[in-house]
Amino acid sequence: MNTSKFFHCALVLILIFPVLAAGGSTPTQAAPGPVSIAQATLPPGSGLDMGAASALTIRYVAPGGADGSNNCANSATPCATVQRAVDASDEGDEIRVAAGVYTDVNIRPRNDVTTTGVVTQVVYISKTVTIRGGYTAAFAGPPDPEVNPTTLDAQGQGRVLYIIGWGKSPTVEGLRLTDGYHPVSGGGIYVYGAGPTISHCRVYSNTAVFSSGGGIYLNRSIAALSHNVISHNSAQLGGGIMLSQSNAAVSNNVISHNNAGDSGGGLYLTNSSGATLSKNTIVHNTAQEGGGLSLIWHDGGTLDSNIIADNQASNGSGLYNYSSDALILHNTFARNTGGPGIYVDT
């Protein structure tokens, strides 16, 4: 690249937000220390919001329940699988999931960029429903995902969640989504053409082996991701999250210890002009370029008030920016190592 062009761009970025190299002065916003999935906590103010409008029907899932012809509408006779409750639901229904580990996987038609082929996952969602974890087996009291952990574990047999449907806007809250696998994209959560709200979840130890979005993959979607812990996921592009042609609001998440074999250890954003990243903690992620995050052909969008620290990459250890003009302000960069903390190429 042209060296003078790089330093000119870097200077503009420095004027907008504080940038600290290893060994620099103390940032005005302190960067956190190491975070693991066992230690990670949801950001302050991240309690489940129970103020939404009443669902048409509430359906229940608990370990030891019965599927079959069960419509899951009686808390005394819950279903055994989340998929059965989704299938039984109408648009607008709410599904309450009791603490436990759910490992069943199912096969459904693909129905995203092509109508051929099948996909395998724990839960296939193609309607506007709410799935909320953190309940006791008796479904007494409000949900508490920390006290009553509700885990969907794909056991490496497929994705955890597959969400599809133009105009569909499901809500997923208070779940632990783990050990999802896909050879191409979206090991943990795959979203195409939908508008989900995903909050207060832990998305960890998922893999997209040869391509994109180890933890979460969004394509042609408008989504809201908030107050999640996204940790220890891996892919070639976007170890934690990949946004492709998706105008997502990504806020108040902890994105840590993810790995990208190529680019975007924590996040990889491309052609997602309306995406906003705000108040996220992006730490201890690794990649060849863009240890914290990569912006590739990403015109528009905003990065505001994020902490990007302790990431590692050979190029752009904190941020790798290629042919992108996102608005970047009020972010804290600290202790990113292995190469330039910020790399800009037009």
Short mmCIF file of N, CA and C in Angstrom, two decimals, residues 16 21 23 33 66 73 75 79 89 96 111 133 150 195 225 232 237 243 247-248 270 278 286 305 307 318 339 341 343:
data_model
loop_
_atom_site.label_atom_id
_atom_site.label_comp_id
_atom_site.label_asym_id
_atom_site.label_seq_id
_atom_site.Cartn_x
_atom_site.Cartn_y
_atom_site.Cartn_z
N ILE A 16 -10.17 11.29 15.90
CA ILE A 16 -11.56 11.01 16.24
C ILE A 16 -11.68 10.26 17.55
N ALA A 21 -1.11 2.15 21.71
CA ALA A 21 -0.29 0.99 21.36
C ALA A 21 0.13 0.30 22.66
N GLY A 23 2.02 -0.59 25.73
CA GLY A 23 2.92 0.21 26.51
C GLY A 23 2.57 1.68 26.53
N GLY A 33 -9.40 -6.99 31.71
CA GLY A 33 -8.43 -8.06 31.69
C GLY A 33 -9.00 -9.26 30.98
N ALA A 66 -42.81 -34.44 26.88
CA ALA A 66 -43.24 -35.35 25.82
C ALA A 66 -43.57 -34.56 24.57
N ALA A 73 -48.75 -26.41 25.31
CA ALA A 73 -49.42 -25.24 25.88
C ALA A 73 -49.75 -25.37 27.35
N SER A 75 -48.09 -26.01 31.13
CA SER A 75 -46.80 -26.08 31.83
C SER A 75 -46.65 -27.38 32.61
N CYS A 79 -43.35 -29.89 26.43
CA CYS A 79 -42.68 -30.67 25.39
C CYS A 79 -41.24 -30.92 25.80
N SER A 89 -46.24 -23.78 17.45
CA SER A 89 -46.57 -22.37 17.69
C SER A 89 -47.20 -21.71 16.47
N ARG A 96 -41.37 -20.88 26.49
CA ARG A 96 -40.58 -20.79 27.71
C ARG A 96 -39.84 -22.11 27.90
N ASN A 111 -34.02 -23.70 2.07
CA ASN A 111 -34.88 -22.51 1.89
C ASN A 111 -34.20 -21.18 2.16
N GLY A 133 -35.21 -18.66 27.51
CA GLY A 133 -34.69 -19.63 28.47
C GLY A 133 -34.60 -19.05 29.86
N THR A 150 -29.98 -22.63 30.48
CA THR A 150 -30.74 -23.36 29.46
C THR A 150 -29.86 -23.47 28.24
N GLY A 195 -35.27 -10.91 10.56
CA GLY A 195 -34.97 -9.80 11.45
C GLY A 195 -35.03 -10.18 12.91
N LEU A 225 -28.56 -7.47 18.03
CA LEU A 225 -27.78 -8.36 18.90
C LEU A 225 -27.33 -7.54 20.10
N HIS A 232 -15.06 -17.87 22.20
CA HIS A 232 -14.44 -19.15 21.85
C HIS A 232 -15.05 -19.80 20.61
N LEU A 237 -13.40 -16.39 8.42
CA LEU A 237 -13.77 -14.98 8.42
C LEU A 237 -14.80 -14.75 9.51
N LEU A 243 -21.21 -10.19 9.53
CA LEU A 243 -22.35 -9.51 8.93
C LEU A 243 -22.07 -9.34 7.45
N ASN A 247 -27.89 -5.07 8.00
CA ASN A 247 -27.88 -3.84 8.78
C ASN A 247 -28.28 -4.16 10.22
N ALA A 248 -27.32 -4.65 10.97
CA ALA A 248 -27.58 -5.09 12.33
C ALA A 248 -27.15 -4.02 13.33
N THR A 270 -18.99 -6.83 6.12
CA THR A 270 -18.81 -6.53 4.71
C THR A 270 -20.14 -6.16 4.08
N SER A 278 -21.95 -0.58 18.94
CA SER A 278 -21.84 0.39 20.02
C SER A 278 -21.74 -0.28 21.37
N THR A 286 -8.27 -13.30 17.97
CA THR A 286 -7.08 -13.44 17.13
C THR A 286 -7.46 -13.70 15.68
N SER A 305 -18.07 4.02 20.77
CA SER A 305 -17.93 3.72 22.21
C SER A 305 -17.69 2.25 22.50
N ILE A 307 -14.88 -0.88 23.35
CA ILE A 307 -13.54 -1.17 23.86
C ILE A 307 -12.96 -2.29 23.01
N GLY A 318 -6.03 -4.46 16.18
CA GLY A 318 -7.30 -4.02 16.73
C GLY A 318 -8.36 -3.91 15.66
N GLY A 339 0.93 -6.61 15.24
CA GLY A 339 1.06 -5.74 14.08
C GLY A 339 0.44 -4.41 14.39
N GLY A 341 -1.89 -1.52 15.33
CA GLY A 341 -3.18 -1.58 16.02
C GLY A 341 -4.35 -1.28 15.11
N TYR A 343 -5.07 -0.65 10.88
CA TYR A 343 -4.55 -0.69 9.52
C TYR A 343 -5.64 -0.21 8.58
#
